[in-house]
mmCIF file of C-alpha atoms in Angstrom:
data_model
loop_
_atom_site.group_PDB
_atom_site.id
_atom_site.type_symbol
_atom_site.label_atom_id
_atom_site.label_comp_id
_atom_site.label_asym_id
_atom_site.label_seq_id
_atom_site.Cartn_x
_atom_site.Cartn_y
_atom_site.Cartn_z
ATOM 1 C CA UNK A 1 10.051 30.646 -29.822
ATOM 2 C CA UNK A 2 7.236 28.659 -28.506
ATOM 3 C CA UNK A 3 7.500 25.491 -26.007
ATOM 4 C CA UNK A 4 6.226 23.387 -28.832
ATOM 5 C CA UNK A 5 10.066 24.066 -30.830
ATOM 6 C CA UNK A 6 11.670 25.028 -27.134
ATOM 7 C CA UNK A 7 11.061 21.393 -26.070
ATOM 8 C CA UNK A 8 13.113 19.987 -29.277
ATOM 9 C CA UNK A 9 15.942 22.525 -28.184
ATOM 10 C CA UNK A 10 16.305 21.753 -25.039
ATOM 11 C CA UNK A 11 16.569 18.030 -25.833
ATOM 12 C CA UNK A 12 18.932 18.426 -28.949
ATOM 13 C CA UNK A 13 21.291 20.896 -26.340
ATOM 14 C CA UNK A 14 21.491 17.995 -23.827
ATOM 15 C CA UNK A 15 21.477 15.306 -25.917
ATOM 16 C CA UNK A 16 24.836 17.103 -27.704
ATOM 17 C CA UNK A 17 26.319 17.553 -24.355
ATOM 18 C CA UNK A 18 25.368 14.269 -22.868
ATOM 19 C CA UNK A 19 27.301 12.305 -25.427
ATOM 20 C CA UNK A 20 30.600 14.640 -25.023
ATOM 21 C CA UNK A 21 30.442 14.369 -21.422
ATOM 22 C CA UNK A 22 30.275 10.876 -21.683
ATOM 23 C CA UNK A 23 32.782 10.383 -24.135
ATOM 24 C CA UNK A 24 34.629 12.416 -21.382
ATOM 25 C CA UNK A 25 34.482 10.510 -18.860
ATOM 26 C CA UNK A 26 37.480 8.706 -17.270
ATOM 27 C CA UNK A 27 37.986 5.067 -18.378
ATOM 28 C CA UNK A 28 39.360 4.153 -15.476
ATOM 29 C CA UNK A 29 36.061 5.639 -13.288
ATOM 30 C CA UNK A 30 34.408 2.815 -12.175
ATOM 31 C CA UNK A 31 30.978 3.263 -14.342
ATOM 32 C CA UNK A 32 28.573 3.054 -11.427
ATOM 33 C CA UNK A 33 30.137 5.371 -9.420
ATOM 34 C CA UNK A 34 30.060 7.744 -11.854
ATOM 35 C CA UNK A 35 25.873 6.850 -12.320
ATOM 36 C CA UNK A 36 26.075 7.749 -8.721
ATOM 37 C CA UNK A 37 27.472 11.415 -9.225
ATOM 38 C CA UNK A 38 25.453 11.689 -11.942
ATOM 39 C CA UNK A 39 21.935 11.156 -10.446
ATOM 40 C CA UNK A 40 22.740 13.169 -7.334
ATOM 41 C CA UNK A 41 23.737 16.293 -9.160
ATOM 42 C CA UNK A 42 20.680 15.569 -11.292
ATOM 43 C CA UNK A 43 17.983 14.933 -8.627
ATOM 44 C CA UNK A 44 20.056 18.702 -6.636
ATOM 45 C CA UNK A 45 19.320 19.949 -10.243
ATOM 46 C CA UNK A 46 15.698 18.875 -10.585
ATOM 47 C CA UNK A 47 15.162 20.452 -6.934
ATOM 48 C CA UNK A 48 16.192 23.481 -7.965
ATOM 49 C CA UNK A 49 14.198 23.616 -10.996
ATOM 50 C CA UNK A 50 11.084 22.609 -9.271
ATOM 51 C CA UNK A 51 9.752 25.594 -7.780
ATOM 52 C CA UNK A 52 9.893 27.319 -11.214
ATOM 53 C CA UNK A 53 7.613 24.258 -13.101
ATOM 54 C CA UNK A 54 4.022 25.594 -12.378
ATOM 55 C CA UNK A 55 1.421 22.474 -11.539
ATOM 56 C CA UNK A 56 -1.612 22.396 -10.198
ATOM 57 C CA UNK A 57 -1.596 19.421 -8.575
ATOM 58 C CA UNK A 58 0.290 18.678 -4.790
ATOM 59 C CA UNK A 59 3.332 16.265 -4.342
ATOM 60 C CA UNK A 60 0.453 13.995 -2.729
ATOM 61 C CA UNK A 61 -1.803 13.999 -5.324
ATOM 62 C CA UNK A 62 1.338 13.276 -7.992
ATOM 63 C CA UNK A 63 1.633 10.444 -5.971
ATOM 64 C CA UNK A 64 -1.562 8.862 -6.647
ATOM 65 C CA UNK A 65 -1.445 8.710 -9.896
ATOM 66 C CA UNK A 66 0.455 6.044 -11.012
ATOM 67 C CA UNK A 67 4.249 5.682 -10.202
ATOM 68 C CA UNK A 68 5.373 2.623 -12.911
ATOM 69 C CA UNK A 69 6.407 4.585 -16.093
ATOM 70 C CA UNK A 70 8.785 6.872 -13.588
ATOM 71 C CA UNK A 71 10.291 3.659 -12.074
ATOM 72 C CA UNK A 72 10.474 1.886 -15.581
ATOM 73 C CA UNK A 73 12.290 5.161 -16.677
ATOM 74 C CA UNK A 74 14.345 4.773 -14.342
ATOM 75 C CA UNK A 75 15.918 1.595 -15.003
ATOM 76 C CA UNK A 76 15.663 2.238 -18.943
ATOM 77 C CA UNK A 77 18.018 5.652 -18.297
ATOM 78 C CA UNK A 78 20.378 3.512 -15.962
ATOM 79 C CA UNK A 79 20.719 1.060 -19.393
ATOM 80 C CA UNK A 80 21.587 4.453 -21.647
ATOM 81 C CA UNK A 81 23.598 5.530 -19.633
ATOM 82 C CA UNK A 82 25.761 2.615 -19.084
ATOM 83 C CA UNK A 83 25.246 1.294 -22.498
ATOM 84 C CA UNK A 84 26.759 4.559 -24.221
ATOM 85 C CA UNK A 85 29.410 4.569 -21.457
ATOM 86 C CA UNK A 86 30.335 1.161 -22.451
ATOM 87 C CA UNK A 87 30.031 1.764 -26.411
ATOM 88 C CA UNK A 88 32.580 4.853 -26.052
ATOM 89 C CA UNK A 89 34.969 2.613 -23.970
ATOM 90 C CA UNK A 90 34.876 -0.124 -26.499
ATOM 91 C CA UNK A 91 35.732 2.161 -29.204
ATOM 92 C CA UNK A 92 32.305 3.106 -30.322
ATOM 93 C CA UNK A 93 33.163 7.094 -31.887
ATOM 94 C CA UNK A 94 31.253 9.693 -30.788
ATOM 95 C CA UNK A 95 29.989 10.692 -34.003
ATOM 96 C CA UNK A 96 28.394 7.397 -35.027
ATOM 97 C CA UNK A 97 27.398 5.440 -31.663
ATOM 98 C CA UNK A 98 24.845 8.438 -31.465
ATOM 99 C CA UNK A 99 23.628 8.290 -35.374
ATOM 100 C CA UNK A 100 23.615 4.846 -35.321
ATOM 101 C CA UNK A 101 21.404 4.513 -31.835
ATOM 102 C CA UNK A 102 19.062 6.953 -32.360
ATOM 103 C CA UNK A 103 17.976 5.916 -35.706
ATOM 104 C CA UNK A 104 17.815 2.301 -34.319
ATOM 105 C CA UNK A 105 15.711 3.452 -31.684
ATOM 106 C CA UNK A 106 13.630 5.237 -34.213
ATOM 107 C CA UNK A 107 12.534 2.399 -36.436
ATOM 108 C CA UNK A 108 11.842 0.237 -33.473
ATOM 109 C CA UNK A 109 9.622 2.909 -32.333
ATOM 110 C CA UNK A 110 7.704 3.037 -35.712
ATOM 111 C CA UNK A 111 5.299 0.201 -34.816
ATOM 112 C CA UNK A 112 5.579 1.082 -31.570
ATOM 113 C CA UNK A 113 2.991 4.861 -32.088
ATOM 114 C CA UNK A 114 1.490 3.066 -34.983
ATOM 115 C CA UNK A 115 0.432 0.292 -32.946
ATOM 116 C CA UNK A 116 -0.003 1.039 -29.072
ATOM 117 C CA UNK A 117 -0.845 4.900 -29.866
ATOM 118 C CA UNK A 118 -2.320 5.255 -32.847
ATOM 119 C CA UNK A 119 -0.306 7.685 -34.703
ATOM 120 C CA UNK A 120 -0.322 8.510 -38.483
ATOM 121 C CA UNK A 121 1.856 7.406 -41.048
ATOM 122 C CA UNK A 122 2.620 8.784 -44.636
ATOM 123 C CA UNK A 123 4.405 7.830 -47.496
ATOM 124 C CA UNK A 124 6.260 10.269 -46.941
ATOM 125 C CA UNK A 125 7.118 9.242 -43.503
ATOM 126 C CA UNK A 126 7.946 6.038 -44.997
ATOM 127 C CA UNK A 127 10.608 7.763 -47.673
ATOM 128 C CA UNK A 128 12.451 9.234 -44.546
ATOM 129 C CA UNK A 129 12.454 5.900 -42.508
ATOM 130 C CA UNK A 130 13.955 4.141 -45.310
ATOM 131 C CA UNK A 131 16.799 6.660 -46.024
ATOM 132 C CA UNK A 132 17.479 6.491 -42.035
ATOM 133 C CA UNK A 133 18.039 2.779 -42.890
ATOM 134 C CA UNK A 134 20.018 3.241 -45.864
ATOM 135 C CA UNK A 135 21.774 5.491 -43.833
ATOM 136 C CA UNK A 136 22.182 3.431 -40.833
ATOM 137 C CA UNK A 137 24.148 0.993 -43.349
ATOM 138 C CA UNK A 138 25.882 3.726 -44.561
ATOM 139 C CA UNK A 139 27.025 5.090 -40.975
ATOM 140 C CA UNK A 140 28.122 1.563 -40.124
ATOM 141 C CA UNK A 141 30.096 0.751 -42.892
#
């Protein structure tokens, strides 16, 4: 299996087991605190990893390029994750607070690489973009 189909794997694995453990957590854990745990077992994690990701470049020269999408990422994944840990707390189910995001986020996104980076669109794309609208009706009814 090549990275190209690895990639997708890796983020349909986590994305499974990031809504479960959410779904799992406490309610009564104060949300932030739990951010807290999160991010410092995931920046222990992402130390770990690091030696095995092979780059070319130096931790100085990474930090010349520039630094605003990471720190815009940053507060956009704080947002996820308490969003989702507020949906499941509210009552959202697991099985459509996931469905029902994701394809949101995916038709906002449409004019989004049509517009800003220039990707393609068929009719064929269009077909599946309105069944993941008919579905998102569907999902929420």
């Amino acid at each position: 299996m090549g990275m190209h189909y690895m990639s997708i794997v890796i983020v349909i694995l986590s994305n499974l087991f990031y809504h479960v453990f959410q779904k799992s957590i406490p309610q009564q854990f104060n949300p932030l605190i739990s951010l807290v745990i999160t991010y410092i077992t995931a920046i222990v994690f992402t130390l770990l990893l690091f030696p095995f990701y092979n780059t070319n470049i130096t931790l100085t020269e990474h930090l010349r390029l520039p630094l605003w999408p990471s720190i815009a990422l940053g507060f956009a994944i704080v947002g996820l994750e308490v969003g989702f840990l507020l949906a499941y707390r509210t009552g959202w189910d697991i099985s459509i607070a996931a469905v029902f995001s994701n394809i949101s986020v995916a038709v906002f996104l449409l004019p989004v690489g049509l517009l800003i980076y220039k990707e393609s669109f068929t009719k064929i794309n269009f077909a599946g973009v309105i069944f993941c609208i008919v579905g998102l009706i569907l999902v929420k009814k």
